[in-house]
mmCIF file of C-alpha atoms in Angstrom:
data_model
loop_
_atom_site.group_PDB
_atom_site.id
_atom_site.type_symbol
_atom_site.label_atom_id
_atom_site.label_comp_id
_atom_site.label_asym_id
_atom_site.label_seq_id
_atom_site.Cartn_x
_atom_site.Cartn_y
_atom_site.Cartn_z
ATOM 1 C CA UNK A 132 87.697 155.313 89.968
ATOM 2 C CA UNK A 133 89.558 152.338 91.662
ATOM 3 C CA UNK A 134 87.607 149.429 93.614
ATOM 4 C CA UNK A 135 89.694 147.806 95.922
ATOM 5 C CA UNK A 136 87.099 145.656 98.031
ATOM 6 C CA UNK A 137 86.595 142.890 94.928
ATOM 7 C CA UNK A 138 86.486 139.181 95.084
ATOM 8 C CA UNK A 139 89.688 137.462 93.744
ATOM 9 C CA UNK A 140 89.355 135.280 90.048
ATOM 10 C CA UNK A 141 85.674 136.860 89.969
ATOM 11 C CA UNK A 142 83.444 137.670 87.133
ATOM 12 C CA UNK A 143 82.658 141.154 87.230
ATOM 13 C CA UNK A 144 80.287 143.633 84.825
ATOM 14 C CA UNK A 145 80.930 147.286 85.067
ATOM 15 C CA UNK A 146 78.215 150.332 84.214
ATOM 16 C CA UNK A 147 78.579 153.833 84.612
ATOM 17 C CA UNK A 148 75.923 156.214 84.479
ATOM 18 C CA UNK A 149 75.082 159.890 84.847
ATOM 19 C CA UNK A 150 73.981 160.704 88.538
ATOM 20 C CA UNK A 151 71.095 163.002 87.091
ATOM 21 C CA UNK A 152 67.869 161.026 86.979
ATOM 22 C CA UNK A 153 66.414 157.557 87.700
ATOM 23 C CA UNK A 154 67.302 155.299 85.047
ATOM 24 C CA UNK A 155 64.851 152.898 83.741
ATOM 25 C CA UNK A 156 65.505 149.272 83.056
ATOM 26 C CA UNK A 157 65.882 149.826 79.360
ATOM 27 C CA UNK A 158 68.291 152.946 79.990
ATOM 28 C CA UNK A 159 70.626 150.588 82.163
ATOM 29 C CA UNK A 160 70.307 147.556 79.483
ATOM 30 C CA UNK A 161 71.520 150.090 76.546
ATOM 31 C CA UNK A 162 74.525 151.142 78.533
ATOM 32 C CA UNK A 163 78.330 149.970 77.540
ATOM 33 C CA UNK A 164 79.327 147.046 80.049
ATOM 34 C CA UNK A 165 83.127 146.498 80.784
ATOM 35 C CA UNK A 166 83.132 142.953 81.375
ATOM 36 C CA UNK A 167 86.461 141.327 83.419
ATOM 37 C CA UNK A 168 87.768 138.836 85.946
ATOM 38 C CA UNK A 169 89.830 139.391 89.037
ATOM 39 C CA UNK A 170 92.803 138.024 89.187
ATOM 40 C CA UNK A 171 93.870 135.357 92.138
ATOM 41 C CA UNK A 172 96.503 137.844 93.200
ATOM 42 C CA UNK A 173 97.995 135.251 96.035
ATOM 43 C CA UNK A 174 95.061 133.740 97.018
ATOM 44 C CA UNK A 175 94.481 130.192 95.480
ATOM 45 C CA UNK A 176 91.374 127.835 95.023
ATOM 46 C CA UNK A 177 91.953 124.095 95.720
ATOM 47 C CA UNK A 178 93.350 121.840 94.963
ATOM 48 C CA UNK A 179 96.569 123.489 94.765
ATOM 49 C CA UNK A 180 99.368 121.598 92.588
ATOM 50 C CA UNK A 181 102.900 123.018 92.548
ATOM 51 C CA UNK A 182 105.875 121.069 90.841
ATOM 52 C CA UNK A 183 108.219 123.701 90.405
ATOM 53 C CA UNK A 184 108.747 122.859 86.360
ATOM 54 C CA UNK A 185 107.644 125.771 84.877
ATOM 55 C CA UNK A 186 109.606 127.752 87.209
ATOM 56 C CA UNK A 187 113.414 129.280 86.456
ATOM 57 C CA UNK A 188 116.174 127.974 88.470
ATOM 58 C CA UNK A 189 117.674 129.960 91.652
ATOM 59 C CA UNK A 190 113.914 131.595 91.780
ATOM 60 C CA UNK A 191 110.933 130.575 93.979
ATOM 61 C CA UNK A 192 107.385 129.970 92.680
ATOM 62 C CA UNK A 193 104.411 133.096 92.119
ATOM 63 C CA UNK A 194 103.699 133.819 95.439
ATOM 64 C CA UNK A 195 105.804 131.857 97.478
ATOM 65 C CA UNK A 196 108.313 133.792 100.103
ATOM 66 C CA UNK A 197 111.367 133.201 101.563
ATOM 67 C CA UNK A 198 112.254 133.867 105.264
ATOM 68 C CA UNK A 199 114.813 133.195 107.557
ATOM 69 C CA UNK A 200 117.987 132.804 105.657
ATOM 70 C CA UNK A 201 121.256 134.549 105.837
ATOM 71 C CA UNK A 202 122.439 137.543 103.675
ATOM 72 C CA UNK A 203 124.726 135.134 101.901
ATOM 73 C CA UNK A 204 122.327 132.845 101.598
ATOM 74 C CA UNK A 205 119.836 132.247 98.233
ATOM 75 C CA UNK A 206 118.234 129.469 99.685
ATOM 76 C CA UNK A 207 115.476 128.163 99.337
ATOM 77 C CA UNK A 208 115.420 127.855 95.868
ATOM 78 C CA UNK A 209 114.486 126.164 92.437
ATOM 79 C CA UNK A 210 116.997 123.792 91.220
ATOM 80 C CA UNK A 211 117.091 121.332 88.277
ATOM 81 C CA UNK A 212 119.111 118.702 88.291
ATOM 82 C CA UNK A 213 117.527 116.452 91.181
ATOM 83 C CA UNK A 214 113.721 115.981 91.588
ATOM 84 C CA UNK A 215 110.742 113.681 91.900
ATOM 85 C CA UNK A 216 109.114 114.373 88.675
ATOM 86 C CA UNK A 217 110.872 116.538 85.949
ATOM 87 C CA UNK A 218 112.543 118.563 85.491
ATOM 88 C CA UNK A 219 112.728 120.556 88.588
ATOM 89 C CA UNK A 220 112.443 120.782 92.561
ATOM 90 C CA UNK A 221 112.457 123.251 95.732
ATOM 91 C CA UNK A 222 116.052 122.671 97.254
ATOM 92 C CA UNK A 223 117.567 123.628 100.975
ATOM 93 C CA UNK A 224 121.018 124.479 101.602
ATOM 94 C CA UNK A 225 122.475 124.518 104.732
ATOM 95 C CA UNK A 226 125.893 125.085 105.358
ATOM 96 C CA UNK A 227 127.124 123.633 108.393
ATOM 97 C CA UNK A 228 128.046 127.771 109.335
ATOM 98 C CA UNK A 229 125.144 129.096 108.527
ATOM 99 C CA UNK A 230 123.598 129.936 111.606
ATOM 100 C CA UNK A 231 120.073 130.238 110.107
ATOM 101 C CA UNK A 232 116.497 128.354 109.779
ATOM 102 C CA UNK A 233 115.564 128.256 106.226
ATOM 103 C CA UNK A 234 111.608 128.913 105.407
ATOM 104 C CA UNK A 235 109.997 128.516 102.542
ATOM 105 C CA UNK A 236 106.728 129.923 102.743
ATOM 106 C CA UNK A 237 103.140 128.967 100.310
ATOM 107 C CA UNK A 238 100.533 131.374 99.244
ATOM 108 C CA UNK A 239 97.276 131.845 100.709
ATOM 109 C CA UNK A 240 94.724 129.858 100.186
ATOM 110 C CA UNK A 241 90.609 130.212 100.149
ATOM 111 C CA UNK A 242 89.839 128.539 103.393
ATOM 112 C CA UNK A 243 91.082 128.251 106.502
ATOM 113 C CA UNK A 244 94.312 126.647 107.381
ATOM 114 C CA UNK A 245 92.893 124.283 110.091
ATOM 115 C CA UNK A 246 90.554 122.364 107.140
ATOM 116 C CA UNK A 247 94.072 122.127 105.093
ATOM 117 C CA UNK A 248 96.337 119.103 104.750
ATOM 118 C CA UNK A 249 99.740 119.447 102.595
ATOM 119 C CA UNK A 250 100.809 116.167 100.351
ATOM 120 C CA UNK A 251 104.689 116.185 99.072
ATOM 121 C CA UNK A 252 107.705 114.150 97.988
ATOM 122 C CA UNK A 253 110.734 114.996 99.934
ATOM 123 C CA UNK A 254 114.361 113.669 99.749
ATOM 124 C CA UNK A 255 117.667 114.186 101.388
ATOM 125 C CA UNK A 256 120.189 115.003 99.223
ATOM 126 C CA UNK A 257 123.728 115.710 100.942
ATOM 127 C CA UNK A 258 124.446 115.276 104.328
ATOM 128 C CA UNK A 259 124.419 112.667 107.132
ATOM 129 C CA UNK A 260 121.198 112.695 108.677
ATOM 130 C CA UNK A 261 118.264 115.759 107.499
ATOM 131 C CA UNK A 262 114.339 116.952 108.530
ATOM 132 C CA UNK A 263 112.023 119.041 107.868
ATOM 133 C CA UNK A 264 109.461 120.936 109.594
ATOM 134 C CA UNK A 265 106.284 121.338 108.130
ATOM 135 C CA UNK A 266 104.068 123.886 109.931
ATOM 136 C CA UNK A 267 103.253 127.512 109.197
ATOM 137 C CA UNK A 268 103.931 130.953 109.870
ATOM 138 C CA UNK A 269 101.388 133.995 111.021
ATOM 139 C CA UNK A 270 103.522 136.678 109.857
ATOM 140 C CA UNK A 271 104.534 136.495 105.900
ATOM 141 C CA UNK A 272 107.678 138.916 107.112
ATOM 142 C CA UNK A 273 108.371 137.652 110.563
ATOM 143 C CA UNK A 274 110.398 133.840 110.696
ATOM 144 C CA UNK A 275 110.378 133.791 114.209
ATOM 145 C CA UNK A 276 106.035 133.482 113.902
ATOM 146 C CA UNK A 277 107.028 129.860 112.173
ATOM 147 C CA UNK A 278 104.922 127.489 114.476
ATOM 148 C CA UNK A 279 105.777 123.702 113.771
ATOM 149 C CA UNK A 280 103.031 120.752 113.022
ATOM 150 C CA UNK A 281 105.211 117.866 112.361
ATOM 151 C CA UNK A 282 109.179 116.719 111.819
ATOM 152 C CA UNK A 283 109.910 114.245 109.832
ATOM 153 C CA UNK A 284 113.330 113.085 108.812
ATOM 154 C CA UNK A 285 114.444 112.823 105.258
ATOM 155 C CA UNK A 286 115.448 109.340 103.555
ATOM 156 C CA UNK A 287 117.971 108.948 100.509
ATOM 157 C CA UNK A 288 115.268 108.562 98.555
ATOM 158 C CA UNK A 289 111.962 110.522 97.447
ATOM 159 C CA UNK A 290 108.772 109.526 99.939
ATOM 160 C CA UNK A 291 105.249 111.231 99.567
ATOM 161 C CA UNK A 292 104.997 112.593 103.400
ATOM 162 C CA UNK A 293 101.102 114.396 104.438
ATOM 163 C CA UNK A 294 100.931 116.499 107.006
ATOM 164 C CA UNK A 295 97.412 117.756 108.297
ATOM 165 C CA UNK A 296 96.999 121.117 109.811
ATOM 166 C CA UNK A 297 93.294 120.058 111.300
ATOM 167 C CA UNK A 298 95.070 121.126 114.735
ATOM 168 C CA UNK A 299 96.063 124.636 113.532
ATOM 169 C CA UNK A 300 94.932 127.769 113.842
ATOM 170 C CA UNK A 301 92.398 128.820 111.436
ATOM 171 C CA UNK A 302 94.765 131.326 110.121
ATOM 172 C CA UNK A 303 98.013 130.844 108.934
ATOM 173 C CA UNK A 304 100.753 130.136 105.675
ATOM 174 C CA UNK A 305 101.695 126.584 105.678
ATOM 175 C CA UNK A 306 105.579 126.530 105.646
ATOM 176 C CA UNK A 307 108.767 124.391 105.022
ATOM 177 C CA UNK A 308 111.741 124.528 107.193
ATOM 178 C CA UNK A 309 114.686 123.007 107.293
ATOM 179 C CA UNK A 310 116.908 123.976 110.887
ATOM 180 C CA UNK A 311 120.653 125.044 110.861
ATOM 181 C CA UNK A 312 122.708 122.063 112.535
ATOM 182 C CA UNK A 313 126.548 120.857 112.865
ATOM 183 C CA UNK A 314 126.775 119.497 109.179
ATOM 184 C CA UNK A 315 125.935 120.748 105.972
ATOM 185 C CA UNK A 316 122.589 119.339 104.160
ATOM 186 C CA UNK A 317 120.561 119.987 101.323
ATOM 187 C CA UNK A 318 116.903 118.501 101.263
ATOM 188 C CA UNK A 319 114.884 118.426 97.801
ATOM 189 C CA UNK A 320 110.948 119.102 98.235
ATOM 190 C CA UNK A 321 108.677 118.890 94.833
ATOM 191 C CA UNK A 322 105.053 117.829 93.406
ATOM 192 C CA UNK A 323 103.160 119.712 96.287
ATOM 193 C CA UNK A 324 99.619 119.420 96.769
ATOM 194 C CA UNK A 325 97.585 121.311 99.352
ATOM 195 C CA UNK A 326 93.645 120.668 99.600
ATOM 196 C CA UNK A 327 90.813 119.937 102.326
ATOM 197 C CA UNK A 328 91.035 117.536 104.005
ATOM 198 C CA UNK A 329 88.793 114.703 103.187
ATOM 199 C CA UNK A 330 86.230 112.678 105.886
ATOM 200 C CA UNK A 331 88.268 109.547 105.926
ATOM 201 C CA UNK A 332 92.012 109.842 105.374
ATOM 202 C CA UNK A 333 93.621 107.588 103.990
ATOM 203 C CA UNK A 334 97.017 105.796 105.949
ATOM 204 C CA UNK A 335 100.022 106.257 104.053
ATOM 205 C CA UNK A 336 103.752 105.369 104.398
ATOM 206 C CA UNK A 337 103.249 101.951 105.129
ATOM 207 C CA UNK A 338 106.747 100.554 106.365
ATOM 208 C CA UNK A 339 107.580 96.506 106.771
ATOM 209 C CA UNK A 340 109.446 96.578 110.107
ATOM 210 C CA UNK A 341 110.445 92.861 110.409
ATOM 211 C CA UNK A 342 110.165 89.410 108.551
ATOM 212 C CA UNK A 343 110.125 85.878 110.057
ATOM 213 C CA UNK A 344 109.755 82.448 108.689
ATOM 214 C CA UNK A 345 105.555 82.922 108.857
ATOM 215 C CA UNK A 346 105.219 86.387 109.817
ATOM 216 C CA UNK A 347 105.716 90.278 109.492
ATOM 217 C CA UNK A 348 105.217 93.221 111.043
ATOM 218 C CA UNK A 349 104.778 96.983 109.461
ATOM 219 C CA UNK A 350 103.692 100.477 110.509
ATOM 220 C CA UNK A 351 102.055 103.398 108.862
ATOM 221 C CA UNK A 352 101.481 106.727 109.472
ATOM 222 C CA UNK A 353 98.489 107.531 111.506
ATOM 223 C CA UNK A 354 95.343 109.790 110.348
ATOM 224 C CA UNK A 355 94.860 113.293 111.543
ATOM 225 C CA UNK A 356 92.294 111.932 113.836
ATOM 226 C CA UNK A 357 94.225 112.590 117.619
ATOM 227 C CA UNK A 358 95.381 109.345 119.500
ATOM 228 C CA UNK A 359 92.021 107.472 119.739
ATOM 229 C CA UNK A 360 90.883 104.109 118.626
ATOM 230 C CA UNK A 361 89.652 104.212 115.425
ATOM 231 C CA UNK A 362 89.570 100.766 112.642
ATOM 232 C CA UNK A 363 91.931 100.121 110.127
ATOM 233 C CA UNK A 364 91.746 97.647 107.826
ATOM 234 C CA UNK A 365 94.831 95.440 105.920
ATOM 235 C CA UNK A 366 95.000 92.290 104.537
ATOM 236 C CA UNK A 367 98.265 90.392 103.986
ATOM 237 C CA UNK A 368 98.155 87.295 100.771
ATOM 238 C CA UNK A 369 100.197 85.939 98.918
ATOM 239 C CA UNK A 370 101.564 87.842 95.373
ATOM 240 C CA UNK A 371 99.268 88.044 92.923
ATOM 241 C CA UNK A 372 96.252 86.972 94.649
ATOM 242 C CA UNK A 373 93.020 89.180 95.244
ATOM 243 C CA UNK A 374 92.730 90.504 99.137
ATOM 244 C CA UNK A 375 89.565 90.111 101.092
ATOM 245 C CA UNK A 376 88.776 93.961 102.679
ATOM 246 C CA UNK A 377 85.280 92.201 104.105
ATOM 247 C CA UNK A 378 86.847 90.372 106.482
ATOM 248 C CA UNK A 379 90.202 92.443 107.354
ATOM 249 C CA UNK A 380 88.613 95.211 109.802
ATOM 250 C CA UNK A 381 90.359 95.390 112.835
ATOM 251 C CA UNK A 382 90.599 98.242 115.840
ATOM 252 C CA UNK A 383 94.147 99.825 117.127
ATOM 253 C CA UNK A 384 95.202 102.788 118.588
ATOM 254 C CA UNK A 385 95.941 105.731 116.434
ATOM 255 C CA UNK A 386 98.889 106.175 118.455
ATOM 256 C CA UNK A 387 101.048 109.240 117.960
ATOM 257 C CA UNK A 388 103.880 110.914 116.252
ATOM 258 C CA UNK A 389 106.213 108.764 118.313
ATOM 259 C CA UNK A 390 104.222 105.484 118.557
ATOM 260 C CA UNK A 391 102.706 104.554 114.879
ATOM 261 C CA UNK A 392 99.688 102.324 114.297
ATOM 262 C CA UNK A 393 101.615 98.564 114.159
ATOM 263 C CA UNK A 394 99.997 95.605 112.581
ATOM 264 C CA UNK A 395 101.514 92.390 113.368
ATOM 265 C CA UNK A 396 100.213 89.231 110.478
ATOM 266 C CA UNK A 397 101.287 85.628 111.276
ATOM 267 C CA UNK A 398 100.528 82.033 110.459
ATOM 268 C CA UNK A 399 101.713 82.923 106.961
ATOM 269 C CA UNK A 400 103.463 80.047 104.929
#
C-alpha cells in the first residue's frame, strides 16, 4: 500500500493489523512499528541558505529549475571560478544573439510567498552595463508566468541586494532573471538566503552620495513598508568614536524604488 497524502520531513509510525476483530490497547502496543521520516521532496523549511559550493559545475542546485533559455543555451548555471564566498556561484550568460530571458527558478518553500523576503550577493561580471529581475513565476514550466518585484542593476563588484515579496501573491516561486539585450553579459548570483520577513527590517545598501568641506549626504534602500513616513534613525561621528542611537531618530519618507530615503548630515568639522 502507497500513501501519498503525507507531510514532507515528518515523523511517521506505521502499524498494520488484521481487519478481523477490535484490537485492544495491548494488541496494538505488541505490534511491529515501521518508524520513518518524509523527505522535503522540494519543499523547504526556513531559513533557506544556498551557496552553490557543494554543487558540480554546469549543474543547478536540488530543486532549482531553469526556464526560458535557448536550445543552445546551458545557462543558468554553476560555475567556479568567480564568486562571493568559495568556491562557487550561480552565473548568467547572455549572448548579445540570444534572443532569450534567462530564469532561474528556487524551490518551494513552507509558507506563503507574500511573508517571504530573498537576501543575495550579486555581481556583474562581463559586459557594459547588467540587471536583474528578482520576482517569481506561477508556473514552474511556463517563463512567460515570470512576474517581476524589483530591478536592480549590477555593480563590478559583489553587493548583498533584499528584495521583499510582502506585495506578492501568496503563491508563487521566487525567481532570477536576467533579460536578453544588445551586448553580451554575464551576472554572478551566490550565498542566497530566503526567510520571513521580520517586523522591523532593517535598511541596507547604504550609499555616500556626496562630500563637502562639513557635510555629506547618502541613501539607502527603503523597507518593504510602501511609500509612507516611517523613522529612521543614523548617526554620523567621527572614526572611532561611539554613536548616540538615543538621540538620532528622525522621520522621512520611505520613498520608492526611484526616489530612496536621503539623509543629508552637516555642521561636521
Amino acid at each position: 500500500h502507497t500513501l501519498t497524502d503525507l507531510t514532507v520531513n515528518t515523523e511517521y509510525e506505521a502499524k498494520v493489523l488484521s481487519d478481523c476483530t477490535t484490537p485492544d490497547l495491548w494488541t496494538l502496543l505488541l505490534l511491529p512499528s515501521v518508524f520513518f521520516t518524509t523527505t522535503m521532496g522540494c519543499t523547504y523549511p526556513l531559513p533557506y541558505t544556498w551557496d552553490f559550493d557543494d554543487d558540480a559545475p554546469g549543474t543547478l542546485p536540488l530543486c532549482w529549475t531553469r526556464l526560458g533559455t535557448s536550445s543552445s543555451s546551458v545557462y543558468p548555471q554553476i560555475q567556479q571560478a568567480i564568486y562571493h564566498s568559495p568556491y562557487h556561484a550561480l552565473e548568467f550568460w547572455k549572448d548579445k544573439q540570444d534572443a532569450t530571458n534567462e530564469i532561474a527558478v528556487l524551490p518551494a518553500f513552507v509558507t506563503d510567498l507574500n511573508t517571504l523576503r530573498v537576501a543575495f550577493y550579486g555581481k556583474l561580471q562581463y559586459g557594459s552595463a547588467g540587471s536583474v529581475n528578482i520576482g517569481y513565476v506561477t508556473d514552474l514550466t511556463d517563463a512567460s508566468t515570470f512576474i517581476n518585484v524589483k530591478t536592480i542593476s549590477m555593480t563590478r563588484e559583489f553587493e548583498k541586494y533584499i528584495v521583499s515579496f510582502a506585495e506578492a501573491d501568496a503563491e508563487g516561486y521566487i525567481a532570477f532573471q536576467v533579460l536578453y539585450g544588445a551586448d553580451a553579459v554575464a551576472i554572478e548570483i551566490d550565498d542566497v538566503t530566503v526567510d520571513e520577513i521580520p517586523s522591523c527590517e532593517e535598511p541596507y545598501s547604504l550609499t555616500l552620495n556626496s562630500i563637502s568641506n562639513n557635510g555629506a549626504t547618502f541613501t539607502w534602500e527603503k523597507m518593504a513598508t510602501g511609500t509612507q513616513v516611517i523613522t529612521y534613525r543614523y548617526v554620523c561621528v567621527e572614526a572611532g568614536q561611539n554613536p548616540d542611537w538615543t538621540s538620532a531618530s528622525i522621520s522621512l519618507d520611505n520613498g520608492n524604488d526611484e526616489n530612496p530615503p536621503v539623509a543629508q548630515v552637516t555642521g561636521l568639522n
